[in-house]
Short mmCIF file of C-alpha atoms in Angstrom, two decimals:
data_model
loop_
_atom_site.label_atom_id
_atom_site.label_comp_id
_atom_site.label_asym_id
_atom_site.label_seq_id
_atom_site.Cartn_x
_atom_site.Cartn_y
_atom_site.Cartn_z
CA UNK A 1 -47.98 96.02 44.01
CA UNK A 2 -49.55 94.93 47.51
CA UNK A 3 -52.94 94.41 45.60
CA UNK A 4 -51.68 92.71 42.36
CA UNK A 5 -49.97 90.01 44.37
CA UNK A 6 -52.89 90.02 46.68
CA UNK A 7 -55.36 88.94 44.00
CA UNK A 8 -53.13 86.76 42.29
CA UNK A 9 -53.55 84.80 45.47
CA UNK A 10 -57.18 84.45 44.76
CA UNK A 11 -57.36 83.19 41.08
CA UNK A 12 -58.77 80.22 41.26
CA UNK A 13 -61.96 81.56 43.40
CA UNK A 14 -65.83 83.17 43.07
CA UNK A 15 -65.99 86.52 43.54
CA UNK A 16 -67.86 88.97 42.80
CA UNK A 17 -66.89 91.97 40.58
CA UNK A 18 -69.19 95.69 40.97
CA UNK A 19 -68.61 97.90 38.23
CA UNK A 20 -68.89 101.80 38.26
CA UNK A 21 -71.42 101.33 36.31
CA UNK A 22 -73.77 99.48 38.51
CA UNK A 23 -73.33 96.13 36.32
CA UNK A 24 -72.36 92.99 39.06
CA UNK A 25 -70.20 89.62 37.58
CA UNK A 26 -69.87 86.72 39.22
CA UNK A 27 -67.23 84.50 38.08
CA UNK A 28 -63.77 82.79 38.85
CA UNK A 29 -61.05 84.61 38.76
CA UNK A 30 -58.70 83.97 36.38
CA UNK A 31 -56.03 86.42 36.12
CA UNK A 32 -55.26 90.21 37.44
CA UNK A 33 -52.87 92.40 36.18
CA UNK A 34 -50.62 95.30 37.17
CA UNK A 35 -53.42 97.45 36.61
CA UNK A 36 -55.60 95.38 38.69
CA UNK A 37 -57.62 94.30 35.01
CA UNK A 38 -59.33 91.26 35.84
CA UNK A 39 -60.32 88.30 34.09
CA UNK A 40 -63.48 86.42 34.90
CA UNK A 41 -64.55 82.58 33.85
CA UNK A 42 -67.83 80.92 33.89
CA UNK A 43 -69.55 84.34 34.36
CA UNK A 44 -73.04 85.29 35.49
CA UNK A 45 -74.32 88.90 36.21
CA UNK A 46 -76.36 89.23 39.24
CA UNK A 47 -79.14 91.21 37.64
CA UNK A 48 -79.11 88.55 34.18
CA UNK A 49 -82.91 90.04 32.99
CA UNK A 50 -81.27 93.37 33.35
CA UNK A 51 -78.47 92.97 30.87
CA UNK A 52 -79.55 90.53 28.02
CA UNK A 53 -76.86 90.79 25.76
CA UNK A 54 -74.43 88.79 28.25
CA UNK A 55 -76.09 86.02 27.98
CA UNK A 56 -73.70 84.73 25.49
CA UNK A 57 -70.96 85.59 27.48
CA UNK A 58 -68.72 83.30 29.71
CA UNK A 59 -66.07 85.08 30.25
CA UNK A 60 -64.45 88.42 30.41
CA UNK A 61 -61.46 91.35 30.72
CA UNK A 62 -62.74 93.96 32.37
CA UNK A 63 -60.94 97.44 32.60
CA UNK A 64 -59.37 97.84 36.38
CA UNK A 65 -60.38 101.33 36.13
CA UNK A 66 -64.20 100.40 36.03
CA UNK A 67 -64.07 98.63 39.10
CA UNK A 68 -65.91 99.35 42.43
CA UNK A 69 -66.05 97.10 44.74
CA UNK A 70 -64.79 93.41 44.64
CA UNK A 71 -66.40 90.60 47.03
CA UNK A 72 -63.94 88.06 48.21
CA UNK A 73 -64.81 84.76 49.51
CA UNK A 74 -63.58 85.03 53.45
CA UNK A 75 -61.96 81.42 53.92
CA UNK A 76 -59.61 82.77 50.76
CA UNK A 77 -58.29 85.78 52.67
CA UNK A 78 -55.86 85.30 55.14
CA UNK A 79 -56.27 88.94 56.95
CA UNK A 80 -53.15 88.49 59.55
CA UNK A 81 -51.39 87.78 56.50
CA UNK A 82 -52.44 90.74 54.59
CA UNK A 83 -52.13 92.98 57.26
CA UNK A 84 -48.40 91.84 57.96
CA UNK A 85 -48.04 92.29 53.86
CA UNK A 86 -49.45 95.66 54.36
CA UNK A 87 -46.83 96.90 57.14
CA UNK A 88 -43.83 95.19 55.27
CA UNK A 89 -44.99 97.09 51.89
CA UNK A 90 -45.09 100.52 53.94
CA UNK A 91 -41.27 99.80 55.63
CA UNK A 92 -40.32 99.39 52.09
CA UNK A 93 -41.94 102.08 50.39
CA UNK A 94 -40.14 104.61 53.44
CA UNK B 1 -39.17 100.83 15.55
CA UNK B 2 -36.40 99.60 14.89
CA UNK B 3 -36.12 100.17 11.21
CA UNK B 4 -36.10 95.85 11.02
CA UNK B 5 -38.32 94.26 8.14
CA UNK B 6 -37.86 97.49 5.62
CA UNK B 7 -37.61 96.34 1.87
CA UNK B 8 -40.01 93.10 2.57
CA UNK B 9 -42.64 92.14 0.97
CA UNK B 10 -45.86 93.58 2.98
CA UNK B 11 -46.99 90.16 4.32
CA UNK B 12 -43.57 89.23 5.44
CA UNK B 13 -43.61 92.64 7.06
CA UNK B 14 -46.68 92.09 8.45
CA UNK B 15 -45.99 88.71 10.11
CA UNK B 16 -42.38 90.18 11.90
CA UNK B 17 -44.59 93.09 13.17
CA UNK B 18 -46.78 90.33 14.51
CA UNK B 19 -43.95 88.08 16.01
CA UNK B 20 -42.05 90.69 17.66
CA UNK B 21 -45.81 92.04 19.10
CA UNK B 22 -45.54 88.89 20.76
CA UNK B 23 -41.98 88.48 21.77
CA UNK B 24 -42.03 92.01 23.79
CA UNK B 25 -46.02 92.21 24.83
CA UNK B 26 -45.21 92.20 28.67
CA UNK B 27 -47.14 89.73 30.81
CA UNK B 28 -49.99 92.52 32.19
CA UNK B 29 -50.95 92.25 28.46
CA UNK B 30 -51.09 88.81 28.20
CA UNK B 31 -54.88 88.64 29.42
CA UNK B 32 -55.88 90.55 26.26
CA UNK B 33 -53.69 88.80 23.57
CA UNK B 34 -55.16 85.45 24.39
CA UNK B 35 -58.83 87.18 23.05
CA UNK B 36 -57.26 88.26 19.49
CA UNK B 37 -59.04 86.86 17.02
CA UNK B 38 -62.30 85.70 18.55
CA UNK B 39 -65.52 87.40 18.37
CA UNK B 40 -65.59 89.90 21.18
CA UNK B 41 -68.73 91.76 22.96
CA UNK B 42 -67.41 95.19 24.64
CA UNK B 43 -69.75 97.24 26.71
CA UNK B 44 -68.55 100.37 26.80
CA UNK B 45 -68.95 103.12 29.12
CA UNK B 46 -72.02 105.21 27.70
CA UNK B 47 -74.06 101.80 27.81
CA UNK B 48 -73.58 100.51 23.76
CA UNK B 49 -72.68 97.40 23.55
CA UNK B 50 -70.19 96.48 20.71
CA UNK B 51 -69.62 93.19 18.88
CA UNK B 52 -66.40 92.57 16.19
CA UNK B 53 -63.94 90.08 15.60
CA UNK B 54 -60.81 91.31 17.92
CA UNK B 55 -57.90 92.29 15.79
CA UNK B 56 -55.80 94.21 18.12
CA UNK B 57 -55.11 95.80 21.44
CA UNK B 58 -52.89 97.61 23.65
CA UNK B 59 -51.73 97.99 27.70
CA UNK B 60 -53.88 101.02 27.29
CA UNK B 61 -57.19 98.59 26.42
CA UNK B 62 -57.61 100.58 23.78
CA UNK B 63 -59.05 97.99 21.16
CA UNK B 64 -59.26 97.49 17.52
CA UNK B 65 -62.53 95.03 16.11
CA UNK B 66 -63.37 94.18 12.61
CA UNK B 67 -66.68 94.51 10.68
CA UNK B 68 -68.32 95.51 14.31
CA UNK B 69 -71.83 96.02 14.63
CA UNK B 70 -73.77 97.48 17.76
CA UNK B 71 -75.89 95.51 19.21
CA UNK B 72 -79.38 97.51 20.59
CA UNK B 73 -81.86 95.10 22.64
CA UNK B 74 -84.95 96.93 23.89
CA UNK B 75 -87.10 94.39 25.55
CA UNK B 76 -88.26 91.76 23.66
CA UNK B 77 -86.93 93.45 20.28
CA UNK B 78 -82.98 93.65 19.36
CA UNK B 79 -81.14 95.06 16.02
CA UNK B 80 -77.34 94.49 14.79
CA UNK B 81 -76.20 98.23 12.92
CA UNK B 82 -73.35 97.81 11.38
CA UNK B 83 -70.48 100.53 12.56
CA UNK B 84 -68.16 100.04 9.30
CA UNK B 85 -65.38 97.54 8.76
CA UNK B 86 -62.29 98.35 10.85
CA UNK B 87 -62.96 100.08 14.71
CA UNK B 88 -60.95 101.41 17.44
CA UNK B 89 -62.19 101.80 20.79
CA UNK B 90 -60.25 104.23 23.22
CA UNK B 91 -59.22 102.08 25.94
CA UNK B 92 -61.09 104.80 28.37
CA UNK B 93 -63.95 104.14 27.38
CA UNK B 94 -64.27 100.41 27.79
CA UNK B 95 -65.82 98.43 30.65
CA UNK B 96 -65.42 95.13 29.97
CA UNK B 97 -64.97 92.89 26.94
CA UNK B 98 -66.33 88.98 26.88
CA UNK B 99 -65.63 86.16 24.04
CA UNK B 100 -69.17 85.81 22.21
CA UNK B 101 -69.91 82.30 22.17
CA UNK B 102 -70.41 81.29 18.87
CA UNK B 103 -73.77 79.90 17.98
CA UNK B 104 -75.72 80.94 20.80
CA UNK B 105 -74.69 84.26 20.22
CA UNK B 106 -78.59 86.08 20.74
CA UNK B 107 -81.16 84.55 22.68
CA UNK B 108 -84.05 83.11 20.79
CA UNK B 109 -86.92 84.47 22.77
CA UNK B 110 -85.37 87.93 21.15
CA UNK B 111 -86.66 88.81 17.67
CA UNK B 112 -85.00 90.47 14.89
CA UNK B 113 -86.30 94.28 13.99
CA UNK B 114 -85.57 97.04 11.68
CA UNK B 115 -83.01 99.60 12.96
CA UNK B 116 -85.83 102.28 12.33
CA UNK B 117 -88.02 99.93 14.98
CA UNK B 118 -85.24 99.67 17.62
CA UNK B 119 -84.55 103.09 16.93
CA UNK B 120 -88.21 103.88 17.88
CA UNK B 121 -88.17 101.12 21.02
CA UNK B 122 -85.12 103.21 22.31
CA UNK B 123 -86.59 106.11 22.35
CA UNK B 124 -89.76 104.95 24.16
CA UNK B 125 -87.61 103.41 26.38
CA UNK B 126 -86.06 106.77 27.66
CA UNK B 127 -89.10 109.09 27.72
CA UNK B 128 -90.35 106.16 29.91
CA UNK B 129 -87.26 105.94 32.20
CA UNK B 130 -87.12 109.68 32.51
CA UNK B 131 -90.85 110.73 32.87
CA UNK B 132 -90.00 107.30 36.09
CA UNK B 133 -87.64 109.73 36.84
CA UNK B 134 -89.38 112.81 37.52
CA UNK B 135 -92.19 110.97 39.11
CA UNK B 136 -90.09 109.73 41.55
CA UNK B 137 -88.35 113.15 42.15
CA UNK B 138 -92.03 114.79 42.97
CA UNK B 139 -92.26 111.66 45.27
CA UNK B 140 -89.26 113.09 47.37
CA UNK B 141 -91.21 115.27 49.68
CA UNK B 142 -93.07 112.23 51.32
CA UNK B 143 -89.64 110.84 52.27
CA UNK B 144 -90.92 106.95 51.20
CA UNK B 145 -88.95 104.49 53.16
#
């Protein structure tokens, strides 16, 4: 659950969401789920000429299993922080 | 089920269904619930894009939309078909799903065609894309930066 309460963190923030299927949303984060399912506001895709039909879109789910990459901003990430979150998660797990 | 709500009328029945959906939806579903009921555009994963009124959905994303139509926009050109009046998408298949904002639903540089034109447009489309393709592929050799 490292992740989930990692990106709850970061509602609230721009980042930028690359799907498996090569379609990139920009928006802020509004919520993340257990399945890491994220939900963007205030979208725009990087490529807008590309995909016409979300033009009328502002915001969206989309499927955690879809996902590629995420870009974070870097003042949102605290990386000590994350990396101490990291080791206590692994203690725990053993 | 929990055998509750037998012997009522169907609306009544309907409506507990509805409450109790709500009392015991955990909070990972929460982000979908919030959608039901509001035109919806889903991109699935084969490329179609879908637009319906929500109705319904699960932890799985698997999704249920009324009256949907698909949505086909080939450059300048795009086309509603209709896909029937009640739809369920397998949650697998789903990318991403974003509230249609009423009004400003299609952009009006687009204009309206036949689905026999978009049809056509589509298929242009891909003979284009592929013969791109193989072009590209005989390029290999060269090793273009």
């Amino acid at each position: 659950m490292l992740f989930y309460s990692f990106f709850k963190t970061l509602t609230g923030k721009e980042v930028t969401v690359e799907l498996k299927n090569d379609l990139a949303i920009t928006g802020i984060l509004h919520s993340v789920d257990q399945y890491l399912n994220i939900k963007l506001n205030e979208i725009k895709v990087v490529d807008e000429a590309k995909h016409p039909h979300l033009l009328a879109v502002k915001n969206c789910f989309i499927r955690g299993s879809v996902v590629r990459y995420i870009q974070l901003p870097q003042d949102a990430v605290d990386t000590d922080l994350l990396h101490d979150a990291t080791r206590r998660e692994a203690r725990n797990a053993a | 089920m929990d055998g509750q709500g037998q012997g009522q009328g169907q609306g009544q029945g309907q409506d507990r269904l509805a409450n109790r959906h709500q009392a015991r939806t955990p909070l990972h579903a929460k982000a979908l619930i919030e959608e039901l009921d509001h035109k919806q555009l889903v991109v699935l994963r084969d490329g179609r894009k879908i637009v319906g009124l929500f109705r319904s959905c699960d932890q799985f994303a698997n999704l249920v939309f009324q009256n949907p139509y698909e949505r086909i926009i080939v450059g300048k050109q795009y086309c509603d078909l209709p896909l029937g009046s009640i739809y369920l998408v397998r949650g697998e298949n789903v990318v991403m799903m974003g509230r249609v904002d009423e009004g400003r639903e299609i952009p009006s540089t687009l204009q309206l065609v036949s689905p026999a034109e978009i049809r056509k447009a589509q298929q242009a489309e891909k003979e284009e894309q592929l013969i791109r393709g193989t072009m590209l592929k005989r390029l290999d050799f060269l090793d273009l930066e």
